[in-house]
Amino acid sequence: MVGVVTTSHDPDEVFIQLLTPDGERVDDETFAFAHDDATIAANLRHMILGRRFDTEATALQRKGQLGLWPPSLGQEAAQVGSGAAVRDLDEVFPSYREHAVALMRGVDPLDMLKTFRGTGMVDWDSRATRFHLYSFVIGTQALHATGYAMGLQRDGLVGNDDPDANGAVLVYFGDGATSQGDVNEALVFAASYQAPVVFFVQNNQWAISEPIDVQSRIPLYRRASGFGIPGLRVDGNDVLAVQAVTEWALDRARRGEGPTLIEAFTYRMGAHTTSDDPTKYRRREEEAAWRAKDPIERVRTHLLATGAIDQAWLDGVDAEAEALGVRIREGVGQLPEPRLEDFWALAYASLPPALRRQRDAYQAYEASFEDADAEGAR
Amino acid sequence: MVGVVTTSHDPDEVFIQLLTPDGERVDDETFAFAHDDATIAANLRHMILGRRFDTEATALQRKGQLGLWPPSLGQEAAQVGSGAAVRDLDEVFPSYREHAVALMRGVDPLDMLKTFRGTGMVDWDSRATRFHLYSFVIGTQALHATGYAMGLQRDGLVGNDDPDANGAVLVYFGDGATSQGDVNEALVFAASYQAPVVFFVQNNQWAISEPIDVQSRIPLYRRASGFGIPGLRVDGNDVLAVQAVTEWALDRARRGEGPTLIEAFTYRMGAHTTSDDPTKYRRREEEAAWRAKDPIERVRTHLLATGAIDQAWLDGVDAEAEALGVRIREGVGQLPEPRLEDFWALAYASLPPALRRQRDAYQAYEASFEDADAEGAR
Amino acid sequence: MTRSMTMAKALNAGLRRALEADPTVLLAGEDIGKLGGVFRITEHLQRDFGPERVVDSPLAESGIVGTALGLALRGYRPIVEIQFDGFVWPAFDQIVSQVSRMRFRSMGRLSAPLVIRIPYGGGIGAIEHHSESPEAYFAHTPGLVVVSPSTPLDAYWMIQQAVASDDPVIFLEPKRRYHEKGEVDLSEPPLAMDAARVVLQGTDATLLTYGPMVKTCVEAALAAQAEGRSLEVVDLRALSPLDDAAIRASVEKTGRAIVVHEAVRSGGLGAEIAARLQEECFYALEAPVLRVTAYDMPYPPSRVEKNYLPDLDRILDAVDRSLAH
Amino acid sequence: MTRSMTMAKALNAGLRRALEADPTVLLAGEDIGKLGGVFRITEHLQRDFGPERVVDSPLAESGIVGTALGLALRGYRPIVEIQFDGFVWPAFDQIVSQVSRMRFRSMGRLSAPLVIRIPYGGGIGAIEHHSESPEAYFAHTPGLVVVSPSTPLDAYWMIQQAVASDDPVIFLEPKRRYHEKGEVDLSEPPLAMDAARVVLQGTDATLLTYGPMVKTCVEAALAAQAEGRSLEVVDLRALSPLDDAAIRASVEKTGRAIVVHEAVRSGGLGAEIAARLQEECFYALEAPVLRVTAYDMPYPPSRVEKNYLPDLDRILDAVDRSLAH
Ligand SMILES: Cc1ncc(C[n+]2csc(CCOP(=O)(O)OP(=O)(O)O)c2C)c(N)n1
Ligand SMILES: Cc1ncc(C[n+]2csc(CCOP(=O)(O)OP(=O)(O)O)c2C)c(N)n1
Ligand SMILES: [Mg+2]
Ligand SMILES: [Mg+2]
């Protein structure tokens, strides 16, 4: 018999950590960080750039340059650590908040801003970047990722002796998403087909205003066991632990050993989106407590302490971040304004008759104004 | 870390049994059968009547009297044992195969046949019987049951000191249904609200032609733990164990301690429905092996051995079953033929204008034939 | 007693009154508690009625609607909020196969008196899935009542009427009008929710519309007036079942009809209305029933929505085309 | 090469050919493997192509369609089977919000070339959820191609054309015609799947129909012939996008149109066709476009379905009414 589990969401049982909030390296029984300081420094750089991108975008929204922005503030370690585990043949299916991963995959930040400025749909090349489109329907991408992973199996890209010939899928969603039927069906399918997919839950403890307890009374990593797949909980603010755990899970998937669910325990330090007002539903003390666990600070402290980086290195990254900021601030206003004409041809592979008539009528109608203007001008 | 579970579906770990296939009473560490022989005999009677009803209905379908029938053959212990645990304030939400439970709840067998004859929709009084309508969309009723249970909580019918003032909900679904988003969402909601609902999975090992392994690689009762609720597996062909376990779970729910998932491990001895042909997908040996575990035989053997019943008692029940058979066979042909007129008023509380016009036109149109007939007759 | 308020406040007041009037009424949905919903329609209701009657649900729409149906079967009258139009689809099976049919399936013994509130429509500069107009999908589903208020007054009363309805109601709230003010008479409902209303009398042509487009049509009619054209504007209010009598009466008077909605044209509500009108008022129609709608493509990025959605000019253009017949 | 076969066999043969022709084609669905599907449309395909290409899926429609979309993104061309019309709703969100929009959302970079096969329609004496006609819900969704064959010949070719389509196709199979035979020319497709076909030439009125009702309409037209009436029967084949040119050509010739379908009337495909016709052929229409359809209620018990669904007599009655104008 499996009894009622009354564990709270506080990390008390499984909680993989390799770097404490104070920047101290600690050991985990099972998971080790397999890389050198250069990798950690590279991660720190991605986290700093990711945060800068996010801060700039948030500011741009405040200035009316974007319609909306979902900040990733506080989730940099979860994103960069997992993103760092991705290899060439892997594919990433994001939710809508994985801005830091997007940058790592080579998505142009201005392309990302188009979506939130409303000048484009989701305007990046997901094939080239292997970073799929943002999904705004909660949880839906878990199924697409699982299907894609089933495709990798069929393509013979799983379980080969040569590890470089193998790929896997990494899919992101939030704590709230775990309640959706689609996410649970994805676990069913992934388990049934032993698909090479890693479900990466960023448990930032809030789904807009709903605390995680509304979704689940037990830690989310335990959901996995009910579907017969391994579940792991990692300190989501510890980029080392996140990378180690994600590498383990992706490797497993690539080897053909099936799916894993990772719960990265982290915190949404900002609002849900720029339209949100967290003061309505959560206490400042909670936010302050989590600020003390900042994912960037601990890495910086650690690397400075070990001497792996110095102030000059940090200044260099800051300069890079500033250049990114300039590029974004200058670029956003120059993003081309879309015209309805750009979209007629995107609904179908070829324009259907009724839509063609609608387009023709629209063009004639628009032209009538131009004619009128022209006449007025004469 | 929760490792991959490779347990097969054979009962090897949790498997509560109180009566072996040979009719021997055995003890379980945790669960005891709290009733006397009279209760067992009553269960046997329900099982025999349930089987007779099912056999008659299957035969009626073969004779063209019903459009379709989903046989319950082999699942009598799972159904009667759980049905016997239901008390006055409880509510039952069936799937479409719980014929034996329906009879126990007082549903008129002829009312049930209407649905499958196509002369009515689902034509029984679910309020009076506390046995909800059959649901044909797999898994959907799990959510209705959970909502109903939330209603019981609000009505103050849960967790009272007086056990007779408490109620709970028992909802049935199949092994296949566990893959549906709705069923998993029901587990989320039930766990989140600690709703007084018992999820009773009749794992008859087949979803039409799909063996249980397509849905899950681990025993289904384990699904519960991923949602933080207790899961139990019981010998679904052992009516004593099923009753004991369901009573435990319903009691728990009534006391306000939340939901439970029960996996009753049983076997669909017949076809999925009368339209199905199991020879296409499963071996006769498997069927034969399960025939040896017949849920009725073992109780009969046991009660005869203890002397609780004798042949006269069995003859009495057989006579009752025969009377039921006669009633069904005679009644089915007399079920009134429906007319479209009976249905106009059922779509909405009051007839909408467009539908009224459609009805008027239909009536005028039908009348035109009568007129024509009348004229022809003159 | 009349008060000026926004539609958002009117809905809040209507929900409050429904909660006060009937202890079986309860609210459920995502973020409707402390946050008061992303549009603040349920603001302070959890504070005032408690978390048992104003319930933050897990993030799963099928679960929200499916459990609401269970509550309805237990005798409750749940009002659920779907956060945005584009997130109703995960609940579609529950709505179409369960909620809409409980009465029919049970041969009239059961009913499913629940209200599904959906902020809908575009024009708010949102990202994908936040500007949709799903009404035709529901209107094609027997057993559902589909209504949409266009003013604070209607919002206040219609939400209460929806709660009182014994049929399940899809309650479509034109989110772009949430913050526009109007006079609300709190003493007595002006009209049942199944009735259309002539908002503006006219003689030359009828604009048939609902929800967010009512205001736009009224503006168009006023603009047309300046050019000497007399347009009648009918606010359908009830999208299914339709108030055919009111629609016919107006179109038989003017001889011309233009349906205006934000949903895509093909298979939209305009199709059904046009089909009925040409069938029932064939000889009264001086011109074909025209449709001013979104184009048959998914909702585009917000920076082009003004070109995608009907506006005053496109409506007047259609009036011209109608009158040219 | 022409062979006589049932629609069920024709579909099976078409799927077989699609599997042979393109290694990226795969089939997924409930019970499609050993059982060959509850209608045996995929019979022996798993035996012959293996369980990797003919996959028994877990029992979850959203999962089936959602993973198929993922496979399509990986370069596969999945054909999924929904077991019965009434079980497509759990997958509705995936179809409406994901499958239909991948191309649009990705600004044309991605496509979702998958086929969703759905046996649909009534007349087979089934219980609830097994006789539905969901086409209008899909036809109102931009980005989806919706087609329905009416003969074995069309079934054989259209399923292959659907697989070859770069847009997602909702492939509606008129299950009550599965076991009717027809001649199938295996050498060359007679027509693209986006084109309507004039099945019977006529001059007095046009019957516009599709799927299961084509045969019924042809029978009605033949019966009308005996009374000296010349009816044209048009098989739409493509339900969305519609082949407007073919529809118009016929109706402009006859001046009268009657749409026949099994789906409920309000908001059905007949509404869109009537709306378009009255808009585009206003002066050519001698009578209103009439609709012969199911009535606006859920599908009733099978013993009354014959009264609920259109039949020869009701079609002829509508023809009479049309001609009386
Ligand atoms: C199906 C669906 N329902 C509702 C929403 C509205 N919504 C957007 S984000 C969100 C909360 C998501 O929470 P979580 O999954 O924890 O992700 P997070 O935003 O915290 O990253 C909600 C309810 C949606 N986008 N999709
Ligand atoms: C949503 C949905 N999908 C598909 C079906 C078709 N169908 C009817 S019964 C069945 C198998 C159900 O298996 P299980 O849940 O194990 O219950 P059992 O029939 O074995 O009692 C299927 C696929 C359905 N009724 N509903
Ligand atoms: Mg979250
Ligand atoms: Mg089963």
Coordinates of N, CA and C in Angstrom, one line a residue, chain A residues 128-271:
Chain A
A128 N 16.6 25.7 -37.3 CA 18.1 26.0 -37.2 C 18.5 26.0 -35.8
T129 N 17.7 26.6 -34.9 CA 18.2 26.7 -33.5 C 17.9 25.5 -32.7
R130 N 17.1 24.6 -33.2 CA 16.6 23.4 -32.5 C 15.9 23.8 -31.2
F131 N 15.4 25.0 -31.2 CA 14.6 25.6 -30.1 C 13.2 25.9 -30.6
H132 N 12.3 25.0 -30.2 CA 10.9 25.1 -30.8 C 10.3 26.5 -30.5
L133 N 9.1 26.7 -31.1 CA 8.4 27.9 -30.9 C 7.9 28.0 -29.4
Y134 N 7.8 29.2 -28.9 CA 7.1 29.4 -27.6 C 5.6 28.9 -27.7
S135 N 5.1 28.3 -26.7 CA 3.8 27.8 -26.6 C 3.0 28.5 -25.5
F136 N 1.9 29.1 -25.8 CA 1.2 29.8 -24.8 C 0.0 29.1 -24.2
V137 N -0.3 27.9 -24.7 CA -1.4 27.1 -24.1 C -0.7 26.2 -23.1
I138 N -1.0 26.3 -21.9 CA -0.2 25.7 -20.8 C -0.2 24.2 -21.0
G139 N 1.0 23.6 -21.1 CA 1.3 22.2 -21.1 C 1.2 21.5 -22.5
T140 N 0.7 22.2 -23.4 CA 0.5 21.6 -24.8 C 1.8 21.0 -25.4
Q141 N 2.9 21.7 -25.1 CA 4.2 21.3 -25.7 C 4.7 20.0 -25.2
A142 N 4.2 19.6 -24.1 CA 4.7 18.3 -23.5 C 4.4 17.2 -24.5
L143 N 3.3 17.3 -25.1 CA 2.9 16.2 -26.1 C 3.7 16.4 -27.4
H144 N 3.9 17.6 -27.8 CA 4.7 17.8 -29.1 C 6.1 17.2 -28.8
A145 N 6.6 17.5 -27.7 CA 8.0 17.1 -27.4 C 8.1 15.5 -27.3
T146 N 7.0 14.9 -26.8 CA 7.0 13.5 -26.7 C 6.9 12.9 -28.1
G147 N 6.1 13.5 -28.9 CA 6.0 13.0 -30.3 C 7.3 13.2 -31.1
Y148 N 7.9 14.3 -30.8 CA 9.2 14.5 -31.5 C 10.2 13.5 -31.0
A149 N 10.2 13.2 -29.8 CA 11.1 12.2 -29.2 C 10.8 10.8 -29.8
M150 N 9.5 10.5 -30.1 CA 9.2 9.3 -30.7 C 9.8 9.2 -32.2
G151 N 9.8 10.4 -32.8 CA 10.5 10.6 -34.1 C 12.0 10.3 -34.0
L152 N 12.6 10.7 -33.0 CA 14.1 10.5 -32.8 C 14.3 9.0 -32.7
Q153 N 13.4 8.3 -32.0 CA 13.5 6.8 -31.9 C 13.5 6.2 -33.3
R154 N 12.5 6.6 -34.0 CA 12.3 6.0 -35.4 C 13.4 6.4 -36.3
D155 N 14.1 7.5 -36.1 CA 15.2 7.9 -36.9 C 16.5 7.2 -36.5
G156 N 16.4 6.3 -35.6 CA 17.6 5.6 -35.2 C 18.6 6.5 -34.4
L157 N 18.1 7.6 -33.8 CA 19.0 8.5 -33.1 C 19.0 8.3 -31.6
V158 N 18.7 7.1 -31.2 CA 18.6 6.8 -29.8 C 19.2 5.4 -29.5
G159 N 20.0 5.3 -28.5 CA 20.5 4.0 -28.1 C 21.7 3.5 -29.0
N160 N 22.3 4.3 -29.8 CA 23.4 3.9 -30.5 C 24.7 3.8 -29.7
D161 N 25.6 3.0 -30.1 CA 26.8 2.8 -29.3 C 27.6 4.1 -29.2
D162 N 27.6 4.8 -30.4 CA 28.3 6.1 -30.4 C 27.5 7.1 -29.8
P163 N 27.9 7.7 -28.6 CA 27.0 8.6 -27.9 C 26.7 9.9 -28.7
D164 N 27.7 10.2 -29.6 CA 27.4 11.4 -30.4 C 26.4 11.2 -31.5
A165 N 26.0 10.0 -31.7 CA 24.9 9.7 -32.7 C 23.5 9.7 -32.1
N166 N 23.5 10.0 -30.8 CA 22.2 10.0 -30.1 C 21.6 11.4 -29.8
G167 N 20.3 11.5 -29.8 CA 19.7 12.8 -29.4 C 18.5 12.5 -28.5
A168 N 18.0 13.6 -27.9 CA 16.9 13.5 -27.0 C 16.2 14.8 -27.0
V169 N 15.1 14.9 -26.3 CA 14.3 16.1 -26.3 C 14.2 16.6 -24.9
L170 N 14.3 17.9 -24.7 CA 14.1 18.6 -23.4 C 12.9 19.5 -23.5
V171 N 12.0 19.2 -22.6 CA 10.7 20.1 -22.7 C 10.5 20.8 -21.4
Y172 N 10.2 22.1 -21.5 CA 10.0 22.9 -20.3 C 8.5 23.1 -20.0
F173 N 8.1 23.1 -18.8 CA 6.8 23.6 -18.4 C 6.9 24.0 -16.9
G174 N 5.8 24.6 -16.5 CA 5.8 25.1 -15.1 C 5.1 24.2 -14.2
D175 N 5.1 24.6 -12.9 CA 4.4 23.8 -11.9 C 2.9 23.8 -12.2
G176 N 2.3 24.9 -12.6 CA 0.9 24.9 -12.9 C 0.6 23.9 -14.0
A177 N 1.4 23.8 -14.9 CA 1.2 22.9 -16.1 C 1.0 21.5 -15.7
T178 N 1.6 21.1 -14.6 CA 1.5 19.7 -14.2 C 0.0 19.2 -13.9
S179 N -0.9 20.2 -13.8 CA -2.3 19.8 -13.6 C -3.0 19.5 -14.9
Q180 N -2.4 20.0 -16.0 CA -3.1 19.8 -17.3 C -3.2 18.4 -17.7
G181 N -4.3 18.0 -18.3 CA -4.4 16.6 -18.9 C -3.3 16.3 -19.9
D182 N -3.0 17.3 -20.7 CA -2.0 17.1 -21.7 C -0.6 16.7 -21.2
V183 N -0.2 17.3 -20.1 CA 1.1 17.0 -19.5 C 1.0 15.5 -18.9
N184 N 0.0 15.2 -18.3 CA -0.1 13.8 -17.8 C -0.2 12.8 -18.9
E185 N -0.9 13.1 -20.0 CA -1.0 12.2 -21.1 C 0.4 12.1 -21.8
A186 N 1.2 13.2 -21.7 CA 2.6 13.1 -22.2 C 3.4 12.1 -21.4
L187 N 3.2 12.1 -20.1 CA 3.9 11.2 -19.3 C 3.4 9.7 -19.6
V188 N 2.2 9.6 -19.9 CA 1.7 8.2 -20.3 C 2.4 7.8 -21.6
F189 N 2.3 8.6 -22.6 CA 2.9 8.3 -23.9 C 4.4 8.1 -23.8
A190 N 5.1 9.0 -23.1 CA 6.5 8.8 -23.0 C 6.9 7.5 -22.3
A191 N 6.2 7.2 -21.2 CA 6.5 6.0 -20.5 C 6.1 4.8 -21.4
S192 N 5.0 4.8 -22.0 CA 4.6 3.7 -22.8 C 5.6 3.4 -23.9
Y193 N 6.1 4.4 -24.6 CA 7.0 4.2 -25.7 C 8.5 4.3 -25.3
Q194 N 8.7 4.6 -24.0 CA 10.0 4.9 -23.5 C 10.7 5.9 -24.4
A195 N 10.0 7.0 -24.6 CA 10.6 8.0 -25.6 C 11.7 8.8 -24.9
P196 N 12.6 9.2 -25.7 CA 13.8 9.9 -25.1 C 13.5 11.4 -24.9
V197 N 12.7 11.6 -23.8 CA 12.3 13.0 -23.5 C 12.5 13.3 -22.0
V198 N 13.0 14.4 -21.8 CA 13.2 14.9 -20.4 C 12.2 16.0 -20.1
F199 N 11.3 15.7 -19.1 CA 10.3 16.7 -18.7 C 10.9 17.6 -17.7
F200 N 11.1 18.9 -18.0 CA 11.8 19.7 -17.0 C 10.8 20.8 -16.5
V201 N 10.4 20.5 -15.2 CA 9.4 21.4 -14.6 C 10.2 22.5 -13.8
Q202 N 10.0 23.7 -14.3 CA 10.5 24.8 -13.4 C 9.4 25.1 -12.4
N203 N 9.6 24.5 -11.2 CA 8.6 24.8 -10.2 C 9.1 26.1 -9.5
N204 N 8.5 27.2 -10.1 CA 8.8 28.5 -9.5 C 7.7 28.9 -8.4
Q205 N 7.0 27.9 -8.0 CA 6.1 27.9 -6.9 C 4.8 28.8 -7.1
W206 N 4.7 29.4 -8.2 CA 3.5 30.1 -8.5 C 3.0 29.9 -9.9
A207 N 1.7 29.7 -10.1 CA 1.1 29.8 -11.4 C 0.2 31.0 -11.3
I208 N 0.7 32.1 -11.9 CA 0.2 33.4 -11.7 C 0.0 33.6 -10.2
S209 N -1.3 33.6 -9.7 CA -1.5 33.9 -8.3 C -1.6 32.6 -7.4
E210 N -1.6 31.5 -8.1 CA -1.9 30.3 -7.3 C -0.6 29.6 -6.8
P211 N -0.5 29.4 -5.5 CA 0.7 28.8 -5.0 C 0.7 27.3 -5.4
I212 N 1.8 26.7 -5.4 CA 2.0 25.4 -5.8 C 1.0 24.4 -5.1
D213 N 0.7 24.7 -3.9 CA -0.2 23.8 -3.1 C -1.6 23.6 -3.8
V214 N -2.0 24.5 -4.6 CA -3.3 24.3 -5.3 C -3.2 23.2 -6.3
Q215 N -2.0 23.1 -6.9 CA -1.8 22.0 -7.9 C -1.5 20.7 -7.3
S216 N -0.7 20.7 -6.2 CA -0.3 19.4 -5.7 C 0.1 19.5 -4.2
R217 N -0.2 18.5 -3.4 CA 0.2 18.5 -2.0 C 1.5 17.8 -1.8
I218 N 2.0 17.2 -2.8 CA 3.3 16.6 -2.6 C 4.3 17.2 -3.7
P219 N 5.6 17.0 -3.4 CA 6.6 17.5 -4.4 C 6.3 17.0 -5.8
L220 N 6.5 17.8 -6.8 CA 6.1 17.5 -8.1 C 6.9 16.4 -8.7
Y221 N 8.2 16.2 -8.3 CA 9.0 15.2 -8.9 C 8.4 13.8 -8.7
R222 N 7.6 13.7 -7.6 CA 7.0 12.4 -7.3 C 5.9 12.0 -8.3
R223 N 5.4 13.0 -9.1 CA 4.4 12.6 -10.1 C 5.0 11.5 -11.0
A224 N 6.3 11.6 -11.3 CA 6.9 10.7 -12.2 C 6.6 9.2 -11.8
S225 N 6.8 9.0 -10.5 CA 6.8 7.6 -10.1 C 5.4 6.9 -10.4
G226 N 4.4 7.7 -10.4 CA 3.0 7.2 -10.7 C 2.9 6.7 -12.2
F227 N 3.8 7.2 -13.0 CA 3.8 6.8 -14.4 C 5.0 5.8 -14.7
G228 N 5.7 5.5 -13.7 CA 6.8 4.5 -13.9 C 8.0 5.1 -14.5
I229 N 8.3 6.4 -14.3 CA 9.5 6.9 -14.8 C 10.2 7.6 -13.6
P230 N 11.5 7.8 -13.7 CA 12.3 8.4 -12.6 C 11.9 9.9 -12.5
G231 N 11.9 10.3 -11.2 CA 11.7 11.7 -10.9 C 12.8 12.2 -10.0
L232 N 13.2 13.4 -10.3 CA 14.3 14.0 -9.5 C 14.0 15.4 -9.1
R233 N 14.4 15.8 -7.9 CA 14.3 17.2 -7.6 C 15.6 17.8 -7.4
V234 N 15.8 19.0 -8.0 CA 17.1 19.6 -7.9 C 16.9 21.1 -7.5
D235 N 17.9 21.6 -6.8 CA 17.9 23.0 -6.5 C 17.9 23.8 -7.8
G236 N 16.8 24.4 -8.1 CA 16.7 25.1 -9.4 C 17.5 26.4 -9.4
N237 N 18.0 26.8 -8.3 CA 18.8 28.0 -8.3 C 20.3 27.7 -8.3
D238 N 20.6 26.4 -8.5 CA 22.0 25.9 -8.4 C 22.3 25.4 -9.8
V239 N 23.1 26.3 -10.6 CA 23.3 25.9 -12.0 C 24.1 24.7 -12.2
L240 N 25.0 24.4 -11.2 CA 25.8 23.2 -11.3 C 24.9 21.9 -11.2
A241 N 24.1 21.9 -10.1 CA 23.2 20.8 -9.9 C 22.3 20.6 -11.1
V242 N 21.7 21.7 -11.5 CA 20.8 21.6 -12.6 C 21.4 21.0 -13.9
Q243 N 22.6 21.4 -14.1 CA 23.3 20.9 -15.3 C 23.6 19.4 -15.1
A244 N 24.1 19.0 -14.0 CA 24.5 17.7 -13.7 C 23.2 16.7 -13.8
V245 N 22.2 17.2 -13.3 CA 21.0 16.3 -13.3 C 20.4 16.2 -14.7
T246 N 20.4 17.4 -15.4 CA 19.8 17.3 -16.7 C 20.7 16.5 -17.7
E247 N 22.0 16.6 -17.5 CA 22.9 15.8 -18.3 C 22.6 14.3 -18.1
W248 N 22.4 14.0 -16.8 CA 22.2 12.6 -16.5 C 20.9 12.1 -17.2
A249 N 19.9 12.9 -17.1 CA 18.6 12.5 -17.7 C 18.6 12.5 -19.2
L250 N 19.3 13.5 -19.8 CA 19.4 13.5 -21.2 C 20.2 12.3 -21.7
D251 N 21.3 12.0 -21.0 CA 22.1 10.9 -21.4 C 21.3 9.6 -21.4
R252 N 20.6 9.5 -20.3 CA 19.7 8.3 -20.1 C 18.8 8.2 -21.3
A253 N 18.2 9.3 -21.6 CA 17.2 9.3 -22.8 C 17.9 8.9 -24.1
R254 N 19.1 9.5 -24.3 CA 19.8 9.3 -25.5 C 20.2 7.8 -25.6
R255 N 20.5 7.2 -24.5 CA 20.9 5.8 -24.5 C 19.7 4.9 -24.7
G256 N 18.5 5.5 -24.7 CA 17.3 4.6 -25.0 C 16.7 4.1 -23.7
E257 N 17.1 4.7 -22.6 CA 16.6 4.2 -21.3 C 15.3 4.9 -20.8
G258 N 14.8 5.8 -21.7 CA 13.5 6.4 -21.4 C 13.5 7.7 -20.8
P259 N 12.2 8.2 -20.5 CA 12.0 9.5 -20.0 C 12.4 9.7 -18.6
T260 N 12.6 11.0 -18.2 CA 12.8 11.4 -16.8 C 12.0 12.7 -16.6
L261 N 11.6 12.9 -15.3 CA 11.0 14.1 -15.0 C 11.9 14.8 -13.9
I262 N 12.2 16.0 -14.2 CA 13.1 16.8 -13.3 C 12.3 18.0 -12.8
E263 N 12.2 18.1 -11.5 CA 11.6 19.3 -10.8 C 12.7 20.2 -10.4
A264 N 12.8 21.3 -11.0 CA 13.8 22.3 -10.6 C 13.1 23.3 -9.7
F265 N 13.5 23.2 -8.4 CA 12.8 24.0 -7.4 C 13.4 25.4 -7.4
T266 N 12.6 26.4 -7.8 CA 13.1 27.7 -8.0 C 12.1 28.7 -7.6
Y267 N 12.2 29.9 -8.0 CA 11.3 30.9 -7.6 C 11.1 32.0 -8.7
R268 N 9.9 32.4 -8.9 CA 9.6 33.5 -9.9 C 9.8 34.8 -9.1
M269 N 11.0 35.4 -9.3 CA 11.3 36.6 -8.5 C 10.4 37.8 -8.9
G270 N 10.0 37.8 -10.1 CA 9.3 38.9 -10.6 C 7.8 38.6 -10.6
A271 N 7.1 39.5 -11.4 CA 5.6 39.2 -11.6 C 5.5 38.1 -12.6

